[in-house]
Short mmCIF file of C-alpha atoms in Angstrom, two decimals:
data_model
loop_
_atom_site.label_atom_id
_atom_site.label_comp_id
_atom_site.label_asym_id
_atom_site.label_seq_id
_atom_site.Cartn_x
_atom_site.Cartn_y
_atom_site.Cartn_z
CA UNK A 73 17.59 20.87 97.08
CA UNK A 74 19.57 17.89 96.74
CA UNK A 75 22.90 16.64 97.85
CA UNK A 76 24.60 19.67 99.15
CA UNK A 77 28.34 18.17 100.55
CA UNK A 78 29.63 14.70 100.97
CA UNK A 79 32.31 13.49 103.14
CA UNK A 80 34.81 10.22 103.30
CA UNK A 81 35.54 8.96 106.67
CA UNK A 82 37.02 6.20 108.06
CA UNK A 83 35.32 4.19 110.96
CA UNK A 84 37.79 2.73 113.45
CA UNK A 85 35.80 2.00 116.78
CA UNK A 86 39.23 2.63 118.67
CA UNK A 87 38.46 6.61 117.52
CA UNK A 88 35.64 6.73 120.33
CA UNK A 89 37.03 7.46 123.60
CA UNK A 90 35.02 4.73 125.80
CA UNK A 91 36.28 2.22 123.46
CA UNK A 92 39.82 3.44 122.67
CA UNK A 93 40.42 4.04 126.11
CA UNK A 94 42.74 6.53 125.62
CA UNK A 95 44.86 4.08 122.38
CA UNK A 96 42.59 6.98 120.00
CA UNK A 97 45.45 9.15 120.62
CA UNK A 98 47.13 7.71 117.98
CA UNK A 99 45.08 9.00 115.65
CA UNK A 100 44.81 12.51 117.11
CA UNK A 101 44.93 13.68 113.18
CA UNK A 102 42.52 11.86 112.26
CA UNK A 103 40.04 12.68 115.08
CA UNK A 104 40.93 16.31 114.45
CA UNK A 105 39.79 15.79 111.01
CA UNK A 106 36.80 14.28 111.76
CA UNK A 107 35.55 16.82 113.96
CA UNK A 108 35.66 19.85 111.54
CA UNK A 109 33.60 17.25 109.27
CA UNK A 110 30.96 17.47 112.19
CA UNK A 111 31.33 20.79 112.40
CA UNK A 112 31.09 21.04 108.94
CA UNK A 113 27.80 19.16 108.64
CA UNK A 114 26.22 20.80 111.49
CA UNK A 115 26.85 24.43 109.71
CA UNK A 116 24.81 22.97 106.41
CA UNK A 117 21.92 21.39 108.74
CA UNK A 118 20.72 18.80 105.98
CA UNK A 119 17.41 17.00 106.28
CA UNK A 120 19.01 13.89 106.16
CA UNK A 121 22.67 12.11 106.59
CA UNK A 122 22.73 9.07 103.92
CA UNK A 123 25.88 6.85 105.32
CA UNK A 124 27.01 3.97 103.18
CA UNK A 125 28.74 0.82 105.55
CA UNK A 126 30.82 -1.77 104.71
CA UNK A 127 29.23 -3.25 107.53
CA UNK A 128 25.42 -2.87 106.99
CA UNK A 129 24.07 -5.53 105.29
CA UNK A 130 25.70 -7.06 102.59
CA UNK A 131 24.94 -9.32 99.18
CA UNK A 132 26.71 -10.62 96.50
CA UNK A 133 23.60 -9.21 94.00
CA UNK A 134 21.59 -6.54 95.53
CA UNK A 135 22.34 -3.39 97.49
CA UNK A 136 20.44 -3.55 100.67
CA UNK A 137 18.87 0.06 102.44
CA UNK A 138 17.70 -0.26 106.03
CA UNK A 139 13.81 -0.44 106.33
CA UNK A 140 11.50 0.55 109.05
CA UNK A 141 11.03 3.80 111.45
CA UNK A 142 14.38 3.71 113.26
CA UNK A 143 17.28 1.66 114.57
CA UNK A 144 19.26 1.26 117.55
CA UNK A 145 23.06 0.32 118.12
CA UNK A 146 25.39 0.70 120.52
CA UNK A 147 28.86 -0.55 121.01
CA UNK A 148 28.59 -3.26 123.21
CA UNK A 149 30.69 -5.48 121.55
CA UNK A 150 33.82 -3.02 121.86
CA UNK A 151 33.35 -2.73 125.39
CA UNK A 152 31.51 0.35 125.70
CA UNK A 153 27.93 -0.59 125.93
CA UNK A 154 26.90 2.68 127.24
CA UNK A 155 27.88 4.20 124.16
CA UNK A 156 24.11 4.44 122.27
CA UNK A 157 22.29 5.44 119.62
CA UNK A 158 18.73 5.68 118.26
CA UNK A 159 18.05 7.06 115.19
CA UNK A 160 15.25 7.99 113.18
CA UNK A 161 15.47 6.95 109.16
CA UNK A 162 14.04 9.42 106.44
CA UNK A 163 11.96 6.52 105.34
CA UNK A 164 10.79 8.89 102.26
CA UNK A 165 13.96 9.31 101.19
CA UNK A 166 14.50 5.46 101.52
CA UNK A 167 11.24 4.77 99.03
CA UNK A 168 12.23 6.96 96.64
CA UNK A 169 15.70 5.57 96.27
CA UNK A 170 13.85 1.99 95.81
CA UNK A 171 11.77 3.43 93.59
CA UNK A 172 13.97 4.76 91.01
CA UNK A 173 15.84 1.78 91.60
CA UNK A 174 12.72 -0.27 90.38
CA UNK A 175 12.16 1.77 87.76
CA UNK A 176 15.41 0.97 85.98
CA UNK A 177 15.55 -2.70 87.33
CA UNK A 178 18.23 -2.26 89.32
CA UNK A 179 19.30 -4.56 92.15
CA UNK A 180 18.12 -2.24 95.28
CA UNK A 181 15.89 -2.07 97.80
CA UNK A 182 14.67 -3.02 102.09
CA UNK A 183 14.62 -6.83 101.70
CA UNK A 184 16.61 -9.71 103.43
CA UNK A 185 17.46 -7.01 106.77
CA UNK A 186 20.14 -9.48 108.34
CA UNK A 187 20.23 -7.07 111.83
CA UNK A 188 18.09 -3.93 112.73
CA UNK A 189 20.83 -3.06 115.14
CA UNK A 190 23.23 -0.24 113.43
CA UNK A 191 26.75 -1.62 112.42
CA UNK A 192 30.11 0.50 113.58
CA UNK A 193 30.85 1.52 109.89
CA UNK A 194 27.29 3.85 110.77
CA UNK A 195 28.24 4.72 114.32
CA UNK A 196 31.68 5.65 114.12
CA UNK A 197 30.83 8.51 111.72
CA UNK A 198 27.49 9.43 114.17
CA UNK A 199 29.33 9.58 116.75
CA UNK A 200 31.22 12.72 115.90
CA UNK A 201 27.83 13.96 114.14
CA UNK A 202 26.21 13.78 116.58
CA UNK A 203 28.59 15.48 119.18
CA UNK A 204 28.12 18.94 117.41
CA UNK A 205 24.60 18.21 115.72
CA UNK A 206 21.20 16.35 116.78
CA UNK A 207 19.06 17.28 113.95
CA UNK A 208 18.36 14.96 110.43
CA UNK A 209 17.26 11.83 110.02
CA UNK A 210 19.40 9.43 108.58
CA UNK A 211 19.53 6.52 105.63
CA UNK A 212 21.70 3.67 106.10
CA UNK A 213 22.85 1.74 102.65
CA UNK A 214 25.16 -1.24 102.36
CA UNK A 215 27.11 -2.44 99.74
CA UNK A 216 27.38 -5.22 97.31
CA UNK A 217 29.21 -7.83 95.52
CA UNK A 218 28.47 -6.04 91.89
CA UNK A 219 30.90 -3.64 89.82
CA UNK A 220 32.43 -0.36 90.80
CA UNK A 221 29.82 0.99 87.67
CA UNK A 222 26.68 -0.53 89.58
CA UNK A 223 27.78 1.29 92.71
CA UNK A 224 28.22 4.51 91.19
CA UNK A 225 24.48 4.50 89.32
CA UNK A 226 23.07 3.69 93.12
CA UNK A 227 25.12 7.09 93.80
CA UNK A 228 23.15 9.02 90.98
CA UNK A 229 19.77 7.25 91.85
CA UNK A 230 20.47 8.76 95.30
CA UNK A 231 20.98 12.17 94.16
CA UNK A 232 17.89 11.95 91.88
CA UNK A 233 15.61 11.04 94.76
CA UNK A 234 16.73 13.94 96.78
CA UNK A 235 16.33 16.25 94.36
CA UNK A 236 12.54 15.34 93.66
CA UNK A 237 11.80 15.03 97.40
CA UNK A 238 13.42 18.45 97.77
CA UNK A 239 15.81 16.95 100.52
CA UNK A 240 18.57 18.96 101.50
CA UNK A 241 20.98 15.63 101.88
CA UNK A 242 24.41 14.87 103.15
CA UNK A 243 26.23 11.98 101.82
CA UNK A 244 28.91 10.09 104.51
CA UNK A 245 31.17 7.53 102.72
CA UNK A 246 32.23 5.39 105.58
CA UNK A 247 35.02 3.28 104.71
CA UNK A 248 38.52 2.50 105.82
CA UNK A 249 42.01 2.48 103.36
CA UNK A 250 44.13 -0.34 103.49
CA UNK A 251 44.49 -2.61 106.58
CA UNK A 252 48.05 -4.33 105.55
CA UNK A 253 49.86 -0.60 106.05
CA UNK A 254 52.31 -1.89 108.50
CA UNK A 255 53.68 -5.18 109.86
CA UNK A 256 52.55 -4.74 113.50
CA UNK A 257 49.56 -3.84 112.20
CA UNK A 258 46.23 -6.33 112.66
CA UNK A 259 46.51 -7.61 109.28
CA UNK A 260 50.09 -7.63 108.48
CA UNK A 261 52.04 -5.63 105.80
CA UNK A 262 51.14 -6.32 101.69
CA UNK A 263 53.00 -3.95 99.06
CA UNK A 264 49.85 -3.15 97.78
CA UNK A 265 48.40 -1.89 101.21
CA UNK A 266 50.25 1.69 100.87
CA UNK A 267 50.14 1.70 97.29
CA UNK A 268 46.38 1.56 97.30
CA UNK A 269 46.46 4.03 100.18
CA UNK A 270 48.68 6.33 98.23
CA UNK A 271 46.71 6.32 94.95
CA UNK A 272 43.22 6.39 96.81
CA UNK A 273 44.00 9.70 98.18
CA UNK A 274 45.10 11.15 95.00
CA UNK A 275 42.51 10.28 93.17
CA UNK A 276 40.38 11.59 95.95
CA UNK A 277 41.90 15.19 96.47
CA UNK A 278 41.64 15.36 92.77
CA UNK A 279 38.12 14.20 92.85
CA UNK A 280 39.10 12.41 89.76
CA UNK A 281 36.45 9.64 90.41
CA UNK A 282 36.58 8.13 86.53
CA UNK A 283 39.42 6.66 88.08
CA UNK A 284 37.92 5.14 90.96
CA UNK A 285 36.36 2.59 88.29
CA UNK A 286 40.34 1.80 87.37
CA UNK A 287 41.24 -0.46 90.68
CA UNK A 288 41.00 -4.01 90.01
CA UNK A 289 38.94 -6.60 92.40
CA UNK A 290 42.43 -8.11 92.88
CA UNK A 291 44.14 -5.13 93.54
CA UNK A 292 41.92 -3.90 96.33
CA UNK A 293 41.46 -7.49 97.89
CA UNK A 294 45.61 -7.69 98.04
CA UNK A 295 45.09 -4.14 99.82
CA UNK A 296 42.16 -5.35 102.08
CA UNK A 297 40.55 -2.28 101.62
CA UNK A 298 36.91 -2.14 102.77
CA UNK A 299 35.45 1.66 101.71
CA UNK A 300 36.42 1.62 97.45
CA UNK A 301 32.85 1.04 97.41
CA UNK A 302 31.29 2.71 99.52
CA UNK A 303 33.23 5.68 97.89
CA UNK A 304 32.77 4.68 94.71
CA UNK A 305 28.71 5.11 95.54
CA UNK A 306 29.52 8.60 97.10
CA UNK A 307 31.02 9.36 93.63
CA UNK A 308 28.24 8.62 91.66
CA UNK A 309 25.95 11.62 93.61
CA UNK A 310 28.46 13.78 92.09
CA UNK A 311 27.95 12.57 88.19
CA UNK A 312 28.01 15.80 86.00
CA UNK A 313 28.97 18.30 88.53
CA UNK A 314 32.69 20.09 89.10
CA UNK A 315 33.42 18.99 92.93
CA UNK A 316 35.49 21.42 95.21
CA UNK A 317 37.60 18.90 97.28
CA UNK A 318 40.06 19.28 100.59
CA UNK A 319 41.76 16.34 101.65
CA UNK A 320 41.65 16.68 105.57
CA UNK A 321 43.90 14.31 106.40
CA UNK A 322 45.69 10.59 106.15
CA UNK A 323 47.08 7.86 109.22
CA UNK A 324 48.56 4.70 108.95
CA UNK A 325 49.94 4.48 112.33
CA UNK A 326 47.61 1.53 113.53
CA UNK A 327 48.56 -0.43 110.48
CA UNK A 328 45.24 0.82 108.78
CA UNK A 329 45.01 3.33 106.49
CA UNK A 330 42.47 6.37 107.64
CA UNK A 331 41.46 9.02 105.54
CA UNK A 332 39.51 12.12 105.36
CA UNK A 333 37.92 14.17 102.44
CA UNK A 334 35.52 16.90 101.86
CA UNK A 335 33.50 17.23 98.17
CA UNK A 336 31.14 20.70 97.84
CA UNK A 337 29.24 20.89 94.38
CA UNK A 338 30.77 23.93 92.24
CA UNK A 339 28.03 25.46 90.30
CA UNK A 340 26.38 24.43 86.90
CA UNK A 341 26.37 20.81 85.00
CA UNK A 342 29.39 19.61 83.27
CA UNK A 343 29.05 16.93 79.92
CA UNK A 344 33.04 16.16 80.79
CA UNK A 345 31.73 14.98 84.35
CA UNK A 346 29.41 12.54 83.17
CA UNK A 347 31.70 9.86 84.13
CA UNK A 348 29.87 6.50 83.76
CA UNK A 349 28.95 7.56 80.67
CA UNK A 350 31.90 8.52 79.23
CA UNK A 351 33.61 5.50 81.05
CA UNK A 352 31.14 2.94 79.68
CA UNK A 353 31.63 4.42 75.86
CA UNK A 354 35.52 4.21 76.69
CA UNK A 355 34.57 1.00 77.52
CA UNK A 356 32.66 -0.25 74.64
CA UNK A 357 34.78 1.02 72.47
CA UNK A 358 37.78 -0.99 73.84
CA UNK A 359 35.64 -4.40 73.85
CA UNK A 360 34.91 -3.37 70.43
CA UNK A 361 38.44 -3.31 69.03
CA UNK A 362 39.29 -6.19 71.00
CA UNK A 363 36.16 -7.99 69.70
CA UNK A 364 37.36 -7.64 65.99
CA UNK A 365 41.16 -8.82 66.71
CA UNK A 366 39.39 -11.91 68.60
CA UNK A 367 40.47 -15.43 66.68
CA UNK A 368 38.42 -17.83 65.68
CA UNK A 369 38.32 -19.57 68.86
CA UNK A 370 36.80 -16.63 70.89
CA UNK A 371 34.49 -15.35 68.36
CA UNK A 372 33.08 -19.06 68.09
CA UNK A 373 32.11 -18.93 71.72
CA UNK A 374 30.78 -15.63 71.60
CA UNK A 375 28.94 -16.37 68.37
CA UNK A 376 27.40 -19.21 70.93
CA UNK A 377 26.37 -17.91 74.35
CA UNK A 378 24.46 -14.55 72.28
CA UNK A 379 22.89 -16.86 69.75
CA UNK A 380 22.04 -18.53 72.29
CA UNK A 381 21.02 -15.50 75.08
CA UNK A 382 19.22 -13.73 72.23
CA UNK A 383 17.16 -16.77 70.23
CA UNK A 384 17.50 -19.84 73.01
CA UNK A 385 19.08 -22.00 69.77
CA UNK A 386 22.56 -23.73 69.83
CA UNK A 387 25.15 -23.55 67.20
CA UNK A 388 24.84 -25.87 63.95
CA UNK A 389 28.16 -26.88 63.89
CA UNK A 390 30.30 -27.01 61.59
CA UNK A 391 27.75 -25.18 59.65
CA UNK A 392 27.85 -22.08 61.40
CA UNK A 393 31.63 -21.66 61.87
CA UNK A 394 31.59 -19.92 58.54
CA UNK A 395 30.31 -17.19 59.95
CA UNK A 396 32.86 -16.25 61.91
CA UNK A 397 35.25 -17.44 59.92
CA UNK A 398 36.01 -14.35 58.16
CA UNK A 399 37.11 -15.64 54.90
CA UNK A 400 40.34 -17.82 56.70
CA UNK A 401 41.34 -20.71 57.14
CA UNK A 402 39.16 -22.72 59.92
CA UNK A 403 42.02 -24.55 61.99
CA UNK A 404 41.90 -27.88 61.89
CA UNK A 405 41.70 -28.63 65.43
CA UNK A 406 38.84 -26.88 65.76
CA UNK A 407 36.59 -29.85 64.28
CA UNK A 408 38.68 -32.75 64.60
CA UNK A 409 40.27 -33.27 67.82
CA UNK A 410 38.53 -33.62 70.91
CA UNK A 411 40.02 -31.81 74.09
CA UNK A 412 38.70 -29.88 77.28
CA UNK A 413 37.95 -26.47 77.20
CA UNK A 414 36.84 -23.61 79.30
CA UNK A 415 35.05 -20.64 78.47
CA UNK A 416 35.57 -17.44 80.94
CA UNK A 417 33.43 -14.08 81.08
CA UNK A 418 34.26 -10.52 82.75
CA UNK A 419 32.47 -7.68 82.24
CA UNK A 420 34.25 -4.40 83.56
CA UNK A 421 37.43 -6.35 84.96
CA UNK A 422 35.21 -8.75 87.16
CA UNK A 423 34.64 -12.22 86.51
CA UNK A 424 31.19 -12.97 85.12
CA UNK A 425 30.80 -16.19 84.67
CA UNK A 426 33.36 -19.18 83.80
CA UNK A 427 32.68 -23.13 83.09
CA UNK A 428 34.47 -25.82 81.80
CA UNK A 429 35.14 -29.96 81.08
CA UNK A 430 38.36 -30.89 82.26
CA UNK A 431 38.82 -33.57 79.27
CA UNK A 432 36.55 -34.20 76.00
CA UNK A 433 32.19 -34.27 76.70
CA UNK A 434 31.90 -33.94 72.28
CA UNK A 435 33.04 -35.24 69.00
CA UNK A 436 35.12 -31.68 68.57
CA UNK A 437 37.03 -28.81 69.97
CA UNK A 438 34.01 -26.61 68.73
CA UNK A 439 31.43 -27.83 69.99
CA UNK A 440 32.96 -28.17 73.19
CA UNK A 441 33.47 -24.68 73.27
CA UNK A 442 30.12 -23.56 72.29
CA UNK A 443 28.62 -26.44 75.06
CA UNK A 444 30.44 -24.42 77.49
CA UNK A 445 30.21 -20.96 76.50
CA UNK A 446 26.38 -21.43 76.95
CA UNK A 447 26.72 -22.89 80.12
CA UNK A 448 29.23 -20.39 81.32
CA UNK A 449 26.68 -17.13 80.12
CA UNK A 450 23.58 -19.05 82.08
CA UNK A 451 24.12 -22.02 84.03
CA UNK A 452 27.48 -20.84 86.22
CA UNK A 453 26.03 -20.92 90.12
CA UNK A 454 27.85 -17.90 90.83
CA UNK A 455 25.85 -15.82 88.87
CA UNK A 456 22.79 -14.86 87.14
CA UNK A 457 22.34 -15.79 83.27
CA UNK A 458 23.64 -12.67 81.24
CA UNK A 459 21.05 -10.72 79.89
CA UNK A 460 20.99 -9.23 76.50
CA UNK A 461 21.88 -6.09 78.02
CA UNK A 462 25.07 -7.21 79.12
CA UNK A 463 26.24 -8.54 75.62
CA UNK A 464 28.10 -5.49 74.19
CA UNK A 465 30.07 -5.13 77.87
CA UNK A 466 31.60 -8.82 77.98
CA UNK A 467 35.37 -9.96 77.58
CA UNK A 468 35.43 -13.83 76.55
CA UNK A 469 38.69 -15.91 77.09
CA UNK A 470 38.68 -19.74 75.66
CA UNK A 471 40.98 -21.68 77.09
CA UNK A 472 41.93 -25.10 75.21
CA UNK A 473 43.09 -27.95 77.48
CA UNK A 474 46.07 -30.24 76.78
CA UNK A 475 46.42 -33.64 78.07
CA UNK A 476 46.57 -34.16 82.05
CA UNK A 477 49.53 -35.55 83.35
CA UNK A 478 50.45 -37.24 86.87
CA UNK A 479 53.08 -35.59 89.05
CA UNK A 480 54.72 -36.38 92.03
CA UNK A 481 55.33 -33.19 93.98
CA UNK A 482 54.22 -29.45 94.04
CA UNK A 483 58.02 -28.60 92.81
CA UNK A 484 56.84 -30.00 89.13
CA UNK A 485 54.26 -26.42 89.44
CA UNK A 486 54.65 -23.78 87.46
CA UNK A 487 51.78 -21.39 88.17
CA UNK A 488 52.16 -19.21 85.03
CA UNK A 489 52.85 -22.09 82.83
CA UNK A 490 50.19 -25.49 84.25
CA UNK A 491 47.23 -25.46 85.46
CA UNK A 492 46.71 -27.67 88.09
CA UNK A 493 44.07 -31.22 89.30
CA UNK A 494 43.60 -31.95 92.60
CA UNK A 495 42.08 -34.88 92.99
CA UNK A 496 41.00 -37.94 95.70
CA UNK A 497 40.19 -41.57 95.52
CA UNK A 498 36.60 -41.10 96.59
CA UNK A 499 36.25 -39.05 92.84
CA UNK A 500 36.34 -35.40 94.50
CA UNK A 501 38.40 -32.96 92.03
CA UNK A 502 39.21 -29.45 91.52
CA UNK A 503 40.87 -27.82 88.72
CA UNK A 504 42.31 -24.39 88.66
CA UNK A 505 43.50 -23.01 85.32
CA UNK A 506 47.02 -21.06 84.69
CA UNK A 507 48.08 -17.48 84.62
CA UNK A 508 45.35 -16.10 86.53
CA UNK A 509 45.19 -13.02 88.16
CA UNK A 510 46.14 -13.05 91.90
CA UNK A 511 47.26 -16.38 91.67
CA UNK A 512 51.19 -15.94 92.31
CA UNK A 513 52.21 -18.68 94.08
CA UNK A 514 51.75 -22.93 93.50
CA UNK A 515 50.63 -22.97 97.31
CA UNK A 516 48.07 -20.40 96.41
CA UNK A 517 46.71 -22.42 93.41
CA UNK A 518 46.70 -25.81 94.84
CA UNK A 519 44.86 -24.09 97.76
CA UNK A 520 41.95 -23.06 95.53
CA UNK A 521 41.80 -26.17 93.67
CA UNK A 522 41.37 -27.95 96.80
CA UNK A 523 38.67 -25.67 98.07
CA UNK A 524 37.16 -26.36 94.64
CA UNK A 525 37.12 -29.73 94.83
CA UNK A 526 35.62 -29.80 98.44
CA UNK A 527 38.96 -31.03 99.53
CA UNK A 528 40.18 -29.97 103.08
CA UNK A 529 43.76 -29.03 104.18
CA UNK A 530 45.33 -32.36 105.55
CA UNK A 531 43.56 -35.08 103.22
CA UNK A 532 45.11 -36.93 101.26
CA UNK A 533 45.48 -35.66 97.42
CA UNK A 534 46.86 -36.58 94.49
CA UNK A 535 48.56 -34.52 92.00
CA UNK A 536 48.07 -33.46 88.13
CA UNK A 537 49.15 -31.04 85.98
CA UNK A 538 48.24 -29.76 82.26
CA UNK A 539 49.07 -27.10 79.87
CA UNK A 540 46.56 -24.76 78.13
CA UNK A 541 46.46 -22.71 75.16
CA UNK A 542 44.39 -19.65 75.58
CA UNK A 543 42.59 -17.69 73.00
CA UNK A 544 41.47 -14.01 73.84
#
């Protein structure tokens, strides 16, 4: 057997009578939903229920599955402490997932367990489970800081170890929508809250998942969703089959979004459905074209960090500008003026890696850019070095730094036009470039900067701004 239905489900703790208290009939949809999805799962009787939580444990690099026997969790810290559970994990099913993880060096497995104790992302869901249905054990998997495409392959590695432990498996995607749906709401009102809400659900009753891969990190953190990924894993148990899908139903009454879906396997394997492949080809292919219109400035700094990644040498420079030349003229800036530059790196829409020297460190604009593409592709404490792997799958920006300039007030901002120093006299200093994505407003980017810099709200700060010229 293998994964025989999947479900998406919200996880409001207000849904549970002893905590709601009687405000869960505000969602009487959604609880209506949710119990023909226990019903539902009680009628297939699977070996095991794998639920992935937004609030199990979490890393930036590394997708965490609950070890040991069994866990315990009540909720307590809603009010309703005699609300319990104690639930035994398929802990075969758990080392075959971390095996097949291993096997492919992928970021997954039972270390760094930051509470035994099960979270309300995995209760909420077990709750109405196990009203209607006491059998299965059950596998409890967080989610991660890495892209939508990493979260999807955990979804396939999951299907793979079912099918060779013969499992008959249930997959619960426990995630809310939006949580800025309305202005009474917890979390205020953002344009993007319903707009995410609106497209999530269409993309889930159409089971189109390829799609799932096409909402930006900025998007969904305007949205403050908190199940994309946790659906986007779901997704990935589904790679190459047809999916029969029923959207059960969708609330935003509380001022967070709710939804409910149902996804049955259709019969036979499907090349069209092979999504991460075809979306990583699609992919390429656009990095490719991109790649060849790159100018001179990008394709230096490329040139740099995979000479470097691949043989651990540094550019000979000017020497080895001809090569990536390609037969034009090499500007003249490039070699003799010396400016501040910063070299940025996203692979599939996220950042990747990103460092730079606010004024000149070399003799050159090029070798200031090669300097800091290296150091951006291995030395950025954000991230681990890029791989070799990686290469084909990265996006480079270059951006060249004009002089820094003092200024008096915020007023002499312009987010889409200067970037922005914030600096102290004890020598703290943060920089945050222009025309960034997300960054909207001169509050917003002084904010960062500060936080950059190590510079807290009500110090005194002083002021700069410069202009850029950016190279993609």
């Amino acid at each position: 057997m293998s994964v025989m239905a999947s479900f998406m489900v919200p996880h409001p703790p207000l849904i549970v009578p002893d905590v709601g208290k009687g405000g869960e009939k505000q969602v009487l949809k959604t609880i209506a939903s949710y119990e023909r999805v226990a019903d539902e799962i009680a009628s297939l009787d699977p070996d095991t229920i794998v639920i992935t939580s937004p609030h199990a444990t979490m890393y930036a690099d590394y997708f965490h599955v609950s070890p040991g026997r069994s866990a315990k969790g009540s909720f307590a810290k809603f009010g309703a402490s005699n609300v319990r559970f104690d639930e035994s994990y398929d802990e075969d099913l758990v080392d075959k997932i971390c095996e097949i993880a291993d096997e492919h060096d992928f970021p997954c497995g039972t270390l760094g367990e930051e509470s035994r104790e099960l979270d309300h992302g995995t209760m909420v869901p077990l709750w109405f489970i196990r009203n209607k249905f006491k059998g299965g054990k059950i596998v409890r998997i967080g989610l991660s800081g890495l892209p939508l495409t990493d979260h999807y392959r955990l979804g396939m590695f999951i299907k793979q170890a079912a099918e060779e432990l013969d499992r008959r498996v249930v997959i619960v995607a426990s995630g809310d929508l939006s949580h800025k749906l309305q202005d009474y709401g917890p979390y205020g009102f953002a344009k993007e809250g319903p707009q995410y809400d609106e497209r999530i659900m269409d993309v889930m009753g159409r089971a189109a998942f390829d799609e799932l891969f096409d909402f930006s990190e900025d998007f969904c953190d305007k949205a403050a969703e908190c199940g994309h990924r946790s659906f986007v894993i779901m997704a990935g148990c589904w790679d190459g089959k047809k999916v029969k899908t029923e959207v059960f139903s969708h609330e935003d009454v509380t001022g967070v979004g709710y939804g409910i879906c149902t996804f049955y396997p259709q019969d036979g394997e499907f090349s069209e459905r092979k999504l991460l492949d075809n979306y990583l080809e699609k992919q390429e292919k656009e990095l490719s074209d991109k790649r060849s219109s790159s100018d001179i400035y990008v394709r230096l700094a490329r040139l740099s960090l995979e000479t470097y990644i691949k043989d651990r040498r540094r550019l000979s420079i000017p020497e080895d500008i001809s090569l990536i030349a390609q037969g034009g003229d090499i500007p003249d800036e490039l070699l003799n003026r010396r400016a501040g530059a910063f070299v940025s790196i996203h692979k599939f829409g996220r950042l990747r890696g990103c460092i730079g020297t606010i004024g000149a460190t070399t003799d050159c604009v090029a070798h200031e850019i090669a300097n800091n593409a290296i150091s951006a592709s291995t030395r950025d404490p954000r991230f681990d070095p890029i791989t070799v792997d990686e290469l084909p799958m990265l996006e480079i920006n270059v951006d060249v730094l004009g002089d820094a300039e003092d200024i008096d007030s915020k007023d002499q901002l312009d987010v889409k036009k200067y970037g922005v120093i914030v600096s102290t006299r004890d020598g703290r200093r943060g920089l945050l470039l222009p025309d960034l994505e997300g960054v909207d407003t001169v509050d917003y980017q002084v904010a960062i900067a500060m936080q950059k810099g190590g510079i807290k709200p009500g110090e005194k700060y002083y002021l700069q701004r410069f202009e850029v010229v950016r190279h993609t």
